[in-house]
PDB file of C-alpha atoms in Angstrom:
ATOM      1  CA  MET A   1       0.000   0.000   0.000  1.00 41.00           C
ATOM      2  CA  ALA A   2       1.455   3.343  -1.016  1.00 45.00           C
ATOM      3  CA  MET A   3       2.248   5.777   1.799  1.00 48.00           C
ATOM      4  CA  GLU A   4      -0.090   8.760   1.892  1.00 56.00           C
ATOM      5  CA  LYS A   5       1.617  11.986   0.883  1.00 65.00           C
ATOM      6  CA  ARG A   6       2.130  14.430   3.749  1.00 76.00           C
ATOM      7  CA  ARG A   7       0.149  17.658   3.478  1.00 85.00           C
ATOM      8  CA  MET A   8       1.241  20.812   5.255  1.00 87.00           C
ATOM      9  CA  LYS A   9       0.164  24.397   5.458  1.00 89.00           C
ATOM     10  CA  ILE A  10       2.437  27.289   4.569  1.00 88.00           C
ATOM     11  CA  GLY A  11       3.419  27.858   8.217  1.00 88.00           C
ATOM     12  CA  GLU A  12       4.731  24.310   8.628  1.00 88.00           C
ATOM     13  CA  LEU A  13       6.558  24.449   5.289  1.00 88.00           C
ATOM     14  CA  GLU A  14       8.120  27.752   6.332  1.00 87.00           C
ATOM     15  CA  ARG A  15       9.277  26.228   9.650  1.00 85.00           C
ATOM     16  CA  LEU A  16      10.693  23.031   8.147  1.00 85.00           C
ATOM     17  CA  SER A  17      12.454  24.667   5.210  1.00 85.00           C
ATOM     18  CA  GLY A  18      13.680  27.840   6.907  1.00 85.00           C
ATOM     19  CA  VAL A  19      12.410  29.822   3.905  1.00 86.00           C
ATOM     20  CA  PRO A  20      10.094  32.802   4.602  1.00 87.00           C
ATOM     21  CA  ARG A  21       6.534  32.448   3.330  1.00 86.00           C
ATOM     22  CA  HIS A  22       6.764  35.499   1.111  1.00 84.00           C
ATOM     23  CA  THR A  23       9.739  33.872  -0.635  1.00 87.00           C
ATOM     24  CA  ILE A  24       7.807  30.607  -0.993  1.00 89.00           C
ATOM     25  CA  HIS A  25       4.909  32.469  -2.610  1.00 86.00           C
ATOM     26  CA  HIS A  26       7.366  34.230  -4.916  1.00 84.00           C
ATOM     27  CA  TYR A  27       8.929  30.915  -5.956  1.00 86.00           C
ATOM     28  CA  VAL A  28       5.468  29.527  -6.763  1.00 87.00           C
ATOM     29  CA  ARG A  29       4.566  32.567  -8.856  1.00 85.00           C
ATOM     30  CA  GLN A  30       7.849  32.304 -10.754  1.00 83.00           C
ATOM     31  CA  GLY A  31       7.464  28.580 -11.408  1.00 83.00           C
ATOM     32  CA  LEU A  32      10.421  27.521  -9.277  1.00 85.00           C
ATOM     33  CA  LEU A  33       8.000  25.635  -6.999  1.00 88.00           C
ATOM     34  CA  PRO A  34       4.949  23.690  -8.213  1.00 87.00           C
ATOM     35  CA  GLU A  35       1.516  25.027  -7.378  1.00 89.00           C
ATOM     36  CA  PRO A  36       0.184  23.812  -4.024  1.00 89.00           C
ATOM     37  CA  GLU A  37      -3.082  21.921  -3.700  1.00 89.00           C
ATOM     38  CA  ARG A  38      -5.737  24.593  -3.262  1.00 85.00           C
ATOM     39  CA  THR A  39      -8.916  23.765  -1.359  1.00 82.00           C
ATOM     40  CA  GLY A  40     -10.278  27.283  -1.267  1.00 76.00           C
ATOM     41  CA  LYS A  41      -9.413  30.871  -2.039  1.00 72.00           C
ATOM     42  CA  THR A  42      -7.210  31.224   1.017  1.00 75.00           C
ATOM     43  CA  MET A  43      -6.349  27.603   1.817  1.00 83.00           C
ATOM     44  CA  ALA A  44      -3.518  25.695   0.176  1.00 88.00           C
ATOM     45  CA  TYR A  45      -1.601  22.562   1.086  1.00 89.00           C
ATOM     46  CA  TYR A  46       2.013  21.743   0.312  1.00 90.00           C
ATOM     47  CA  ASP A  47       3.748  18.363   0.387  1.00 88.00           C
ATOM     48  CA  ASP A  48       7.222  16.850   0.655  1.00 84.00           C
ATOM     49  CA  SER A  49       8.036  17.719  -2.946  1.00 84.00           C
ATOM     50  CA  HIS A  50       7.797  21.414  -2.047  1.00 87.00           C
ATOM     51  CA  LEU A  51       9.967  20.924   1.040  1.00 85.00           C
ATOM     52  CA  GLU A  52      12.601  18.965  -0.900  1.00 83.00           C
ATOM     53  CA  ARG A  53      12.773  21.611  -3.604  1.00 84.00           C
ATOM     54  CA  LEU A  54      13.108  24.414  -1.076  1.00 85.00           C
ATOM     55  CA  LEU A  55      15.943  22.552   0.649  1.00 81.00           C
ATOM     56  CA  ALA A  56      17.602  22.025  -2.720  1.00 79.00           C
ATOM     57  CA  VAL A  57      17.277  25.731  -3.486  1.00 80.00           C
ATOM     58  CA  ARG A  58      18.896  26.599  -0.143  1.00 78.00           C
ATOM     59  CA  GLU A  59      21.746  24.172  -0.859  1.00 72.00           C
ATOM     60  CA  VAL A  60      22.452  25.694  -4.269  1.00 69.00           C
ATOM     61  CA  LYS A  61      21.902  29.286  -3.200  1.00 68.00           C
ATOM     62  CA  GLY A  62      23.753  29.294   0.132  1.00 62.00           C
ATOM     63  CA  ASP A  63      24.128  32.844   1.454  1.00 58.00           C
ATOM     64  CA  SER A  64      24.397  34.364  -2.007  1.00 57.00           C
ATOM     65  CA  ARG A  65      21.873  36.459  -3.881  1.00 62.00           C
ATOM     66  CA  VAL A  66      21.408  34.760  -7.227  1.00 65.00           C
ATOM     67  CA  PRO A  67      18.851  35.248 -10.016  1.00 69.00           C
ATOM     68  CA  LEU A  68      15.899  32.871 -10.218  1.00 74.00           C
ATOM     69  CA  SER A  69      16.923  31.944 -13.747  1.00 71.00           C
ATOM     70  CA  PHE A  70      20.245  30.750 -12.358  1.00 70.00           C
ATOM     71  CA  LEU A  71      18.569  28.699  -9.608  1.00 74.00           C
ATOM     72  CA  ARG A  72      16.150  27.166 -12.089  1.00 75.00           C
ATOM     73  CA  LYS A  73      18.924  26.215 -14.479  1.00 71.00           C
ATOM     74  CA  VAL A  74      21.083  24.636 -11.771  1.00 71.00           C
ATOM     75  CA  LEU A  75      18.201  22.614 -10.368  1.00 71.00           C
ATOM     76  CA  GLU A  76      17.143  21.432 -13.817  1.00 71.00           C
ATOM     77  CA  GLU A  77      20.669  20.405 -14.738  1.00 63.00           C
ATOM     78  CA  ARG A  78      21.475  18.459 -11.600  1.00 56.00           C
ATOM     79  CA  ASP A  79      22.451  14.906 -12.463  1.00 38.00           C
ATOM     80  CA  GLY A  80      21.305  11.687 -10.811  1.00 43.00           C
ATOM     81  CA  THR A  81      18.095   9.868 -10.069  1.00 37.00           C
ATOM     82  CA  GLU A  82      14.966  11.875  -9.432  1.00 39.00           C
ATOM     83  CA  THR A  83      13.560  11.848  -5.926  1.00 37.00           C
ATOM     84  CA  SER A  84       9.864  11.523  -5.178  1.00 36.00           C
ATOM     85  CA  GLY A  85       9.612  15.300  -5.292  1.00 39.00           C
ATOM     86  CA  GLY A  86      11.154  15.580  -8.709  1.00 41.00           C
ATOM     87  CA  ILE A  87      14.394  17.130  -7.444  1.00 40.00           C
ATOM     88  CA  LYS A  88      17.535  15.617  -8.895  1.00 42.00           C
ATOM     89  CA  PRO A  89      20.314  15.388  -6.288  1.00 44.00           C
ATOM     90  CA  PRO A  90      23.769  16.263  -7.586  1.00 46.00           C
ATOM     91  CA  ARG A  91      25.820  13.376  -8.799  1.00 49.00           C
ATOM     92  CA  LYS A  92      29.042  13.216  -6.796  1.00 50.00           C
ATOM     93  CA  PRO A  93      32.495  12.586  -8.297  1.00 51.00           C
ATOM     94  CA  GLY A  94      32.517   9.297  -6.382  1.00 50.00           C
ATOM     95  CA  ASP A  95      29.678   8.037  -8.598  1.00 51.00           C
ATOM     96  CA  MET A  96      32.001   8.031 -11.607  1.00 55.00           C
ATOM     97  CA  SER A  97      35.479   6.687 -12.172  1.00 65.00           C
ATOM     98  CA  LYS A  98      38.267   8.459 -10.322  1.00 73.00           C
ATOM     99  CA  GLU A  99      40.097   9.091 -13.586  1.00 78.00           C
ATOM    100  CA  THR A 100      37.032  10.716 -15.153  1.00 79.00           C
ATOM    101  CA  ALA A 101      36.488  12.946 -12.123  1.00 80.00           C
ATOM    102  CA  LEU A 102      40.135  14.036 -12.009  1.00 84.00           C
ATOM    103  CA  ARG A 103      40.162  14.734 -15.733  1.00 88.00           C
ATOM    104  CA  ARG A 104      37.025  16.865 -15.521  1.00 89.00           C
ATOM    105  CA  ARG A 105      38.385  18.865 -12.562  1.00 89.00           C
ATOM    106  CA  GLN A 106      41.545  19.484 -14.563  1.00 91.00           C
ATOM    107  CA  GLN A 107      39.518  20.696 -17.544  1.00 93.00           C
ATOM    108  CA  ILE A 108      37.610  23.106 -15.337  1.00 94.00           C
ATOM    109  CA  ARG A 109      40.837  24.419 -13.753  1.00 93.00           C
ATOM    110  CA  GLU A 110      42.443  24.997 -17.151  1.00 93.00           C
ATOM    111  CA  ALA A 111      39.422  26.895 -18.435  1.00 94.00           C
ATOM    112  CA  ALA A 112      39.172  28.874 -15.202  1.00 94.00           C
ATOM    113  CA  ARG A 113      42.840  29.912 -15.331  1.00 92.00           C
ATOM    114  CA  LYS A 114      42.272  31.459 -18.770  1.00 92.00           C
ATOM    115  CA  VAL A 115      39.093  33.197 -17.638  1.00 94.00           C
ATOM    116  CA  PHE A 116      40.770  34.560 -14.482  1.00 92.00           C
ATOM    117  CA  LEU A 117      43.707  35.851 -16.530  1.00 89.00           C
ATOM    118  CA  GLU A 118      41.389  37.497 -19.048  1.00 90.00           C
ATOM    119  CA  LYS A 119      38.745  38.964 -16.741  1.00 90.00           C
ATOM    120  CA  GLY A 120      40.297  38.950 -13.264  1.00 88.00           C
ATOM    121  CA  TYR A 121      38.872  37.101 -10.292  1.00 88.00           C
ATOM    122  CA  SER A 122      36.217  39.651  -9.339  1.00 85.00           C
ATOM    123  CA  ARG A 123      34.776  39.985 -12.867  1.00 89.00           C
ATOM    124  CA  ALA A 124      34.977  36.301 -13.781  1.00 91.00           C
ATOM    125  CA  ARG A 125      31.618  34.534 -13.506  1.00 90.00           C
ATOM    126  CA  ILE A 126      30.919  30.864 -13.064  1.00 90.00           C
ATOM    127  CA  GLU A 127      28.953  31.064 -16.317  1.00 89.00           C
ATOM    128  CA  ASP A 128      32.129  32.255 -18.092  1.00 93.00           C
ATOM    129  CA  ILE A 129      34.041  29.259 -16.764  1.00 94.00           C
ATOM    130  CA  THR A 130      31.365  26.713 -17.629  1.00 91.00           C
ATOM    131  CA  ALA A 131      31.035  28.170 -21.133  1.00 92.00           C
ATOM    132  CA  ALA A 132      34.801  27.924 -21.634  1.00 94.00           C
ATOM    133  CA  THR A 133      34.789  24.323 -20.348  1.00 93.00           C
ATOM    134  CA  GLY A 134      31.691  23.273 -22.281  1.00 90.00           C
ATOM    135  CA  ILE A 135      29.813  22.037 -19.203  1.00 87.00           C
ATOM    136  CA  SER A 136      26.581  22.985 -17.477  1.00 82.00           C
ATOM    137  CA  ILE A 137      26.416  25.089 -14.335  1.00 79.00           C
ATOM    138  CA  GLY A 138      24.988  22.089 -12.511  1.00 76.00           C
ATOM    139  CA  THR A 139      28.045  20.044 -13.450  1.00 81.00           C
ATOM    140  CA  PHE A 140      30.312  22.798 -12.114  1.00 86.00           C
ATOM    141  CA  TYR A 141      28.748  22.444  -8.654  1.00 79.00           C
ATOM    142  CA  ILE A 142      29.459  18.716  -8.661  1.00 80.00           C
ATOM    143  CA  TYR A 143      33.175  19.487  -8.581  1.00 85.00           C
ATOM    144  CA  PHE A 144      33.510  22.863  -6.852  1.00 86.00           C
ATOM    145  CA  GLU A 145      31.607  24.556  -4.074  1.00 81.00           C
ATOM    146  CA  ASP A 146      32.061  28.033  -5.540  1.00 85.00           C
ATOM    147  CA  LYS A 147      34.354  30.278  -7.576  1.00 89.00           C
ATOM    148  CA  GLN A 148      36.726  30.911  -4.686  1.00 87.00           C
ATOM    149  CA  GLU A 149      37.395  27.211  -4.116  1.00 89.00           C
ATOM    150  CA  LEU A 150      38.193  26.833  -7.818  1.00 92.00           C
ATOM    151  CA  PHE A 151      40.478  29.876  -7.779  1.00 92.00           C
ATOM    152  CA  MET A 152      42.420  28.479  -4.820  1.00 89.00           C
ATOM    153  CA  GLU A 153      42.887  25.196  -6.688  1.00 91.00           C
ATOM    154  CA  VAL A 154      44.180  27.126  -9.700  1.00 91.00           C
ATOM    155  CA  ILE A 155      46.714  28.780  -7.368  1.00 89.00           C
ATOM    156  CA  ASP A 156      47.737  25.400  -5.948  1.00 88.00           C
ATOM    157  CA  GLU A 157      48.250  23.944  -9.402  1.00 88.00           C
ATOM    158  CA  LEU A 158      50.202  26.984 -10.560  1.00 86.00           C
ATOM    159  CA  THR A 159      52.507  26.694  -7.534  1.00 85.00           C
ATOM    160  CA  ARG A 160      53.024  22.968  -8.032  1.00 86.00           C
ATOM    161  CA  ASN A 161      53.894  23.474 -11.680  1.00 85.00           C
ATOM    162  CA  MET A 162      56.285  26.299 -10.882  1.00 83.00           C
ATOM    163  CA  VAL A 163      58.146  24.418  -8.149  1.00 84.00           C
ATOM    164  CA  SER A 164      58.264  21.216 -10.209  1.00 87.00           C
ATOM    165  CA  ALA A 165      59.747  23.127 -13.136  1.00 84.00           C
ATOM    166  CA  PHE A 166      62.421  24.667 -10.896  1.00 82.00           C
ATOM    167  CA  GLU A 167      63.356  21.307  -9.437  1.00 84.00           C
ATOM    168  CA  ALA A 168      63.433  19.518 -12.795  1.00 88.00           C
ATOM    169  CA  MET A 169      65.640  22.161 -14.410  1.00 87.00           C
ATOM    170  CA  VAL A 170      68.281  22.177 -11.665  1.00 86.00           C
ATOM    171  CA  GLU A 171      68.119  18.480 -10.761  1.00 84.00           C
ATOM    172  CA  LYS A 172      71.309  17.526 -12.642  1.00 84.00           C
ATOM    173  CA  GLU A 173      73.098  20.827 -12.108  1.00 89.00           C
ATOM    174  CA  ASP A 174      75.817  20.898  -9.436  1.00 90.00           C
ATOM    175  CA  ASP A 175      76.946  24.515  -9.588  1.00 93.00           C
ATOM    176  CA  PHE A 176      75.035  26.724  -7.130  1.00 93.00           C
ATOM    177  CA  GLN A 177      75.361  29.895  -9.180  1.00 93.00           C
ATOM    178  CA  ARG A 178      74.220  28.105 -12.317  1.00 93.00           C
ATOM    179  CA  LYS A 179      71.184  26.747 -10.463  1.00 93.00           C
ATOM    180  CA  ALA A 180      70.312  30.230  -9.280  1.00 94.00           C
ATOM    181  CA  ALA A 181      70.647  31.589 -12.817  1.00 94.00           C
ATOM    182  CA  ILE A 182      68.359  28.886 -14.243  1.00 92.00           C
ATOM    183  CA  THR A 183      65.741  29.544 -11.548  1.00 92.00           C
ATOM    184  CA  ALA A 184      65.817  33.317 -12.013  1.00 93.00           C
ATOM    185  CA  THR A 185      65.678  33.066 -15.794  1.00 93.00           C
ATOM    186  CA  TYR A 186      62.700  30.712 -15.716  1.00 91.00           C
ATOM    187  CA  TYR A 187      60.699  32.994 -13.426  1.00 91.00           C
ATOM    188  CA  ILE A 188      61.537  36.181 -15.324  1.00 92.00           C
ATOM    189  CA  GLU A 189      60.686  34.656 -18.690  1.00 90.00           C
ATOM    190  CA  ASN A 190      57.347  33.356 -17.355  1.00 87.00           C
ATOM    191  CA  TYR A 191      56.579  36.308 -15.108  1.00 88.00           C
ATOM    192  CA  GLU A 192      53.558  37.503 -17.049  1.00 83.00           C
ATOM    193  CA  TYR A 193      51.945  34.065 -16.767  1.00 78.00           C
ATOM    194  CA  PHE A 194      52.659  33.641 -13.051  1.00 80.00           C
ATOM    195  CA  SER A 195      51.960  37.202 -11.987  1.00 83.00           C
ATOM    196  CA  GLY A 196      48.589  37.366 -13.717  1.00 82.00           C
ATOM    197  CA  ILE A 197      47.140  34.900 -11.212  1.00 83.00           C
ATOM    198  CA  ILE A 198      49.350  35.604  -8.199  1.00 83.00           C
ATOM    199  CA  ASN A 199      48.629  39.334  -8.243  1.00 83.00           C
ATOM    200  CA  GLN A 200      44.909  38.589  -8.088  1.00 85.00           C
ATOM    201  CA  LEU A 201      45.560  36.606  -4.923  1.00 84.00           C
ATOM    202  CA  ARG A 202      47.499  39.602  -3.577  1.00 81.00           C
ATOM    203  CA  GLY A 203      44.500  41.767  -4.337  1.00 80.00           C
ATOM    204  CA  MET A 204      42.225  39.434  -2.373  1.00 79.00           C
ATOM    205  CA  MET A 205      44.733  39.514   0.490  1.00 73.00           C
ATOM    206  CA  ALA A 206      44.726  43.322   0.437  1.00 68.00           C
ATOM    207  CA  ALA A 207      40.955  43.145   0.825  1.00 66.00           C
ATOM    208  CA  SER A 208      41.549  41.298   4.123  1.00 64.00           C
ATOM    209  CA  ALA A 209      40.284  37.915   2.952  1.00 69.00           C
ATOM    210  CA  PRO A 210      41.673  35.419   5.532  1.00 75.00           C
ATOM    211  CA  SER A 211      41.694  32.502   3.086  1.00 78.00           C
ATOM    212  CA  ALA A 212      43.658  34.581   0.557  1.00 80.00           C
ATOM    213  CA  ARG A 213      46.233  35.568   3.186  1.00 82.00           C
ATOM    214  CA  GLU A 214      46.701  31.938   4.205  1.00 85.00           C
ATOM    215  CA  LYS A 215      46.959  30.813   0.586  1.00 84.00           C
ATOM    216  CA  PHE A 216      49.501  33.505  -0.254  1.00 85.00           C
ATOM    217  CA  GLU A 217      51.633  32.549   2.743  1.00 87.00           C
ATOM    218  CA  ALA A 218      51.540  28.903   1.669  1.00 87.00           C
ATOM    219  CA  LEU A 219      52.422  29.831  -1.927  1.00 86.00           C
ATOM    220  CA  HIS A 220      55.298  32.028  -0.768  1.00 88.00           C
ATOM    221  CA  ASN A 221      56.717  29.251   1.402  1.00 90.00           C
ATOM    222  CA  GLN A 222      56.342  26.615  -1.309  1.00 88.00           C
ATOM    223  CA  MET A 223      58.358  28.786  -3.661  1.00 88.00           C
ATOM    224  CA  ALA A 224      60.985  29.654  -1.058  1.00 92.00           C
ATOM    225  CA  ASP A 225      61.512  26.184   0.408  1.00 92.00           C
ATOM    226  CA  PRO A 226      63.410  24.605  -2.525  1.00 91.00           C
ATOM    227  CA  ILE A 227      65.564  27.741  -2.869  1.00 93.00           C
ATOM    228  CA  ALA A 228      66.385  27.672   0.851  1.00 95.00           C
ATOM    229  CA  ALA A 229      67.290  23.971   0.517  1.00 93.00           C
ATOM    230  CA  GLU A 230      69.774  24.773  -2.269  1.00 93.00           C
ATOM    231  CA  ILE A 231      71.261  27.543  -0.132  1.00 95.00           C
ATOM    232  CA  ARG A 232      71.737  25.169   2.799  1.00 96.00           C
ATOM    233  CA  ALA A 233      73.476  22.692   0.496  1.00 94.00           C
ATOM    234  CA  ALA A 234      75.763  25.460  -0.825  1.00 94.00           C
ATOM    235  CA  ILE A 235      76.607  26.554   2.728  1.00 96.00           C
ATOM    236  CA  GLY A 236      77.402  22.955   3.616  1.00 96.00           C
ATOM    237  CA  LYS A 237      79.807  22.733   0.669  1.00 94.00           C
ATOM    238  CA  GLY A 238      81.477  26.007   1.621  1.00 95.00           C
ATOM    239  CA  VAL A 239      80.375  27.686  -1.611  1.00 93.00           C
ATOM    240  CA  ILE A 240      78.793  30.620   0.247  1.00 93.00           C
ATOM    241  CA  ARG A 241      79.254  31.873   3.789  1.00 93.00           C
ATOM    242  CA  ASP A 242      76.981  30.867   6.628  1.00 95.00           C
ATOM    243  CA  LEU A 243      73.858  33.015   6.183  1.00 95.00           C
ATOM    244  CA  ASP A 244      70.231  32.523   7.157  1.00 97.00           C
ATOM    245  CA  PRO A 245      68.899  30.312   4.299  1.00 96.00           C
ATOM    246  CA  GLU A 246      65.285  31.416   4.815  1.00 96.00           C
ATOM    247  CA  LEU A 247      66.112  35.110   4.620  1.00 96.00           C
ATOM    248  CA  LEU A 248      68.520  34.709   1.721  1.00 96.00           C
ATOM    249  CA  ALA A 249      65.929  32.699  -0.234  1.00 96.00           C
ATOM    250  CA  ARG A 250      63.450  35.538   0.124  1.00 95.00           C
ATOM    251  CA  VAL A 251      66.048  38.182  -0.767  1.00 95.00           C
ATOM    252  CA  PHE A 252      66.699  36.205  -3.936  1.00 96.00           C
ATOM    253  CA  MET A 253      62.964  35.933  -4.694  1.00 94.00           C
ATOM    254  CA  GLY A 254      62.455  39.657  -4.160  1.00 94.00           C
ATOM    255  CA  MET A 255      65.306  40.602  -6.465  1.00 95.00           C
ATOM    256  CA  VAL A 256      64.065  38.260  -9.190  1.00 94.00           C
ATOM    257  CA  GLU A 257      60.498  39.529  -9.017  1.00 93.00           C
ATOM    258  CA  PHE A 258      61.396  43.217  -9.150  1.00 94.00           C
ATOM    259  CA  LEU A 259      63.783  42.607 -12.024  1.00 95.00           C
ATOM    260  CA  ALA A 260      60.961  40.794 -13.827  1.00 93.00           C
ATOM    261  CA  ILE A 261      58.706  43.814 -13.264  1.00 93.00           C
ATOM    262  CA  TYR A 262      61.459  46.140 -14.480  1.00 93.00           C
ATOM    263  CA  LEU A 263      61.891  44.154 -17.681  1.00 93.00           C
ATOM    264  CA  THR A 264      58.200  44.436 -18.494  1.00 90.00           C
ATOM    265  CA  PHE A 265      58.764  48.226 -18.756  1.00 88.00           C
ATOM    266  CA  ASN A 266      62.336  48.156 -20.055  1.00 87.00           C
ATOM    267  CA  PRO A 267      62.751  45.093 -22.264  1.00 86.00           C
ATOM    268  CA  GLN A 268      65.977  46.397 -23.825  1.00 89.00           C
ATOM    269  CA  HIS A 269      68.031  44.375 -21.334  1.00 91.00           C
ATOM    270  CA  PRO A 270      68.375  40.679 -22.273  1.00 92.00           C
ATOM    271  CA  VAL A 271      67.327  38.300 -19.506  1.00 93.00           C
ATOM    272  CA  PRO A 272      70.751  36.553 -19.323  1.00 92.00           C
ATOM    273  CA  GLU A 273      72.416  39.936 -18.835  1.00 94.00           C
ATOM    274  CA  VAL A 274      70.042  40.824 -16.020  1.00 94.00           C
ATOM    275  CA  THR A 275      70.373  37.490 -14.199  1.00 94.00           C
ATOM    276  CA  SER A 276      74.173  37.622 -14.569  1.00 95.00           C
ATOM    277  CA  PHE A 277      74.197  41.113 -13.037  1.00 95.00           C
ATOM    278  CA  MET A 278      71.979  40.024 -10.145  1.00 95.00           C
ATOM    279  CA  LEU A 279      74.038  36.921  -9.338  1.00 94.00           C
ATOM    280  CA  ASP A 280      77.321  38.820  -9.513  1.00 94.00           C
ATOM    281  CA  LEU A 281      75.829  41.236  -6.988  1.00 93.00           C
ATOM    282  CA  MET A 282      74.690  38.394  -4.746  1.00 91.00           C
ATOM    283  CA  MET A 283      77.958  36.456  -4.876  1.00 91.00           C
ATOM    284  CA  ASN A 284      80.394  39.397  -4.713  1.00 91.00           C
ATOM    285  CA  GLY A 285      78.485  42.285  -3.159  1.00 88.00           C
ATOM    286  CA  ILE A 286      78.966  45.952  -4.079  1.00 85.00           C
ATOM    287  CA  ARG A 287      82.119  46.723  -2.100  1.00 78.00           C
TER     288      ARG A 287
END
């Protein structure tokens, strides 16, 4: 015997869903919620399908103000098996192969990096990213909670790629000064690519976003750690005098970055000439 569908008045639906009644009425008028069962001019009954849809709307919407067209599109495009209320719960990455999920996340990150570089973080919209990836907005929310989470993953990937490139290029090099030259040259030649994303993170940090400050600190340390390790090795070999490796690594990073900025305005100096000048200064001083 089929279970009888629960019927509730607007007050109970409001209490269970946490959505104000005026918003519920608005959703009904706009077609986001189905019409209730009306038994008179002023009496209407709602059921579990209304409650489930309201909870789904709250999940998608969070604390953000989003257009109804956006909510409708996300709810319609959610993947999975329909519930009794007609709401499709989002399909999780665990429902598909791990390789497929990882590949799709990578595709979204690659598209997002281009969008962030072109538009900047604040102007980039999720719709821009999904259009560039060729996926629906509903699919986006399967993989990422919001734009900020995606941006932080783009930063993580950028840092990993940068550090991996440094390490691979100097892996078979024994000379400390040569290693430093390779590292500086790589960063200067790719400065526009790196800085386009990193400077956006700096901007978020300047706006006192705690997550951005933490991410920038982590990025800074990830970049400095392999340089500090090379400095320690050089000190151990007696190549350079006993200095604080952490401080010297950051002095090196600061010099490289400001030279990279300088060369964007004054490209007449070849990069090898600039890195040679910087390393001569570091190794021999100005006295």
